[in-house]
Amino acid sequence: DAGVTQSPTHLIKTRGQQVTLRCSPKSGHDTVSWYQQALGQGPQFIFQYYEEEERQRGNFPDRFSGHQFPNYSSELNVNALLLGDSALYLCASSRLAGGLEQYFGPGTRLTVT
Amino acid sequence: AQTVTQSQPEMSVQEAETVTLSCTYDTSESDYYLFWYKQPPSRQMILVIRQEAYKQQNATENRFSVNFQKAAKSFSLKISDSQLGDAAMYFCAYRSARGTGTASKLTFGTGTRLQVTL
């Protein structure tokens, strides 16, 4: 049973560019959440997707957007990258019905230069 | 808004000894869940243990146990018989029990780095 997978593992972008990160949830999971983890900090909730819609959003600007596909996989898009967007981006999946626990992927390390 | 505080940036324990990691949280809700996650250098968050706020009994998972003090809003993790593989960042996290699914965002503390020495 495959767990949560994310791609790419590492990414280097230039300030002002746009980036897309990808996530495939654990088998049987229908809900995907994205978190940003800055160096030395705990993860911060960005948003959550269920049934291809954004259901909940944290305190992140509109430059951060996402998408969920019919197969439950998800993308995180960040436009107009800032140096402060450099972080580890974690995807977590869960089941909407009775899904107390979130299972995390290994993350994508984004470096903005 | 809920907040989670971990006041110990780093802790160290000798192999086979016991260590306790502290966590406090602030919430106005009465029903919620608390978690401890482990993040090794591989970066993948691994769930260690979960506690439901409505349960008075402290959760236990093998060598890991919690001390949940609801009135004090305290949720500490005790690791017994520490092993080298326990070395990692440990994060305390809060999840509201309000609603289902869409209320399931996790609020994390800043983490405690645990070192295990021989």
XYZ file of C-alpha atoms in Angstrom:
231
model
C 0.000 0.000 0.000
C 1.691 3.188 -1.185
C 1.773 6.035 1.243
C 1.610 9.717 0.407
C 3.990 10.661 -2.385
C 5.223 14.082 -3.408
C 7.185 15.424 -6.339
C 9.668 16.810 -6.901
C 11.902 16.159 -3.904
C 13.871 19.362 -4.294
C 13.325 22.471 -6.361
C 15.266 25.668 -6.893
C 13.475 28.693 -8.307
C 14.237 32.349 -8.837
C 12.337 35.157 -7.147
C 9.272 36.119 -9.190
C 8.880 32.713 -10.819
C 5.977 30.323 -10.398
C 6.135 26.767 -9.046
C 3.869 23.717 -8.990
C 4.220 20.960 -6.413
C 2.413 17.639 -6.655
C 0.950 15.190 -4.177
C -0.660 11.754 -4.442
C -2.634 10.730 -1.362
C -2.506 7.428 0.428
C -4.758 4.783 -1.088
C -8.329 5.161 0.180
C -7.884 8.805 1.189
C -9.966 11.569 -0.351
C -8.786 14.703 1.431
C -5.480 16.492 0.897
C -3.985 19.200 3.090
C -0.889 21.282 2.381
C 1.500 22.672 4.974
C 4.505 24.979 4.780
C 7.381 24.262 7.138
C 10.006 26.996 7.347
C 13.436 26.044 8.656
C 13.342 25.438 12.397
C 9.576 25.872 12.610
C 6.516 23.688 12.851
C 4.330 23.165 9.792
C 1.787 25.879 9.008
C -1.543 24.963 7.401
C -1.984 26.391 3.893
C -5.259 24.830 2.700
C -7.260 21.654 2.388
C -8.989 20.087 -0.617
C -11.905 17.711 -0.743
C -14.119 16.870 -3.713
C -11.926 19.083 -5.880
C -12.765 22.170 -3.844
C -10.787 24.221 -1.349
C -12.557 23.599 1.948
C -10.431 25.457 4.442
C -7.596 27.931 4.167
C -4.913 29.145 6.508
C -3.377 32.599 6.642
C -1.614 32.537 3.281
C -1.895 35.074 0.440
C -3.686 34.433 -2.823
C -0.337 33.710 -4.466
C -0.829 30.263 -3.007
C -3.445 28.266 -4.873
C -4.248 24.644 -5.359
C -6.174 22.071 -7.223
C -7.488 18.600 -6.597
C -8.098 16.126 -9.386
C -10.802 13.439 -9.659
C -8.271 10.805 -8.568
C -7.756 12.846 -5.341
C -4.211 13.888 -6.212
C -3.442 17.537 -5.669
C -1.224 20.392 -6.793
C 0.041 23.408 -4.911
C 0.866 26.455 -7.019
C 2.806 29.447 -5.799
C 3.038 32.555 -8.000
C 5.456 35.474 -7.830
C 7.844 33.609 -5.563
C 9.474 35.488 -2.701
C 12.638 34.579 -0.834
C 10.426 33.918 2.185
C 8.633 31.136 0.335
C 11.719 28.956 0.752
C 10.538 26.080 2.910
C 9.628 22.419 3.072
C 6.142 21.881 1.658
C 4.317 18.941 3.155
C 1.261 17.216 1.804
C -0.976 15.207 4.111
C -3.895 12.995 3.232
C -6.821 11.703 5.249
C -10.308 10.302 4.910
C -13.108 12.805 5.313
C -15.359 10.248 6.983
C -13.872 9.268 10.311
C -10.372 10.242 9.294
C -8.782 11.509 12.471
C -5.220 11.027 11.383
C -3.333 12.756 8.636
C -0.594 10.865 6.852
C 2.269 12.966 5.578
C 4.432 12.722 2.521
C 8.201 13.293 2.541
C 7.817 16.865 1.390
C 9.239 19.062 -1.343
C 12.141 21.319 -0.391
C 11.707 24.621 -2.259
C 14.585 27.080 -2.393
C 13.961 30.536 -3.831
C 17.069 32.490 -4.837
C -7.564 30.609 17.419
C -5.728 27.689 18.902
C -2.045 27.843 19.743
C 0.439 25.129 20.631
C 3.616 25.854 22.579
C 6.678 23.663 22.958
C 9.091 25.396 25.292
C 11.995 22.962 24.953
C 13.876 23.586 21.692
C 16.273 20.721 22.415
C 16.415 17.755 24.762
C 18.984 15.045 25.249
C 18.607 11.548 26.707
C 20.903 8.605 27.140
C 20.057 5.361 25.460
C 17.716 3.201 27.574
C 16.724 6.163 29.750
C 13.398 7.989 29.918
C 12.696 11.497 28.648
C 9.629 13.721 28.761
C 8.817 16.349 26.138
C 6.462 19.163 27.124
C 3.598 20.746 25.239
C 0.955 23.237 26.246
C -1.919 24.506 24.159
C -4.575 27.140 24.279
C -8.140 26.627 23.092
C -11.670 27.596 24.005
C -13.024 24.318 22.675
C -13.915 21.368 24.860
C -13.642 18.636 22.270
C -10.441 18.183 20.332
C -7.574 15.834 19.557
C -3.912 16.089 20.364
C -1.076 14.397 18.562
C 2.648 13.876 18.799
C 4.444 13.596 15.480
C 8.057 12.567 14.924
C 10.078 14.057 12.064
C 13.406 12.303 11.489
C 16.079 13.706 9.160
C 14.249 11.998 6.289
C 11.655 14.799 6.845
C 8.578 12.558 6.761
C 6.188 13.244 9.618
C 5.269 10.071 11.456
C 2.389 9.882 13.908
C 3.607 8.725 17.319
C 0.515 8.895 19.469
C -2.969 10.406 19.614
C -5.149 11.560 22.518
C -8.863 12.328 22.409
C -9.778 15.161 24.784
C -12.940 13.409 25.972
C -10.914 10.453 27.192
C -9.495 10.720 30.689
C -7.180 7.775 30.212
C -3.756 8.675 28.912
C -2.838 7.133 25.568
C -0.007 4.613 25.348
C 1.777 3.139 22.350
C 4.549 0.723 23.301
C 7.406 2.859 24.717
C 5.489 6.096 24.163
C 2.916 7.475 26.565
C 1.337 10.837 27.250
C 0.362 12.781 30.326
C -2.784 14.660 29.341
C -3.914 17.314 31.797
C -7.017 18.886 30.240
C -7.588 21.539 32.883
C -3.980 22.667 32.659
C -4.006 22.340 28.863
C -0.871 20.287 29.030
C 0.091 17.310 26.866
C 3.525 15.833 27.500
C 5.144 12.862 25.773
C 7.168 10.319 27.705
C 9.583 8.084 25.848
C 10.773 5.094 27.857
C 13.820 2.951 27.117
C 15.060 5.508 24.577
C 16.681 4.153 21.441
C 19.044 5.750 18.933
C 16.234 5.645 16.378
C 14.154 7.953 18.557
C 16.427 10.857 17.674
C 14.297 13.311 15.691
C 12.229 16.483 15.874
C 9.038 15.971 17.836
C 5.999 18.113 17.166
C 2.906 18.479 19.275
C -0.252 19.189 17.252
C -3.857 20.165 17.921
C -6.950 19.312 15.883
C -10.442 20.558 16.551
C -13.173 17.939 16.803
C -15.743 20.432 15.558
C -17.407 19.215 12.386
C -15.818 16.538 10.277
C -13.120 16.591 7.697
C -13.129 20.249 6.915
C -12.214 21.097 10.499
C -9.287 18.719 10.436
C -6.414 21.130 10.014
C -3.530 20.558 12.398
C -1.964 23.348 14.430
C 1.636 22.532 15.308
C 4.080 23.696 17.920
C 7.624 24.722 17.022
C 9.065 21.340 17.879
C 11.628 19.800 20.212
C 14.805 18.280 18.857
C 15.601 15.084 20.739
C 19.148 13.777 20.816
C 19.856 10.248 22.004
C 23.359 9.562 23.241
C 25.173 6.318 23.992
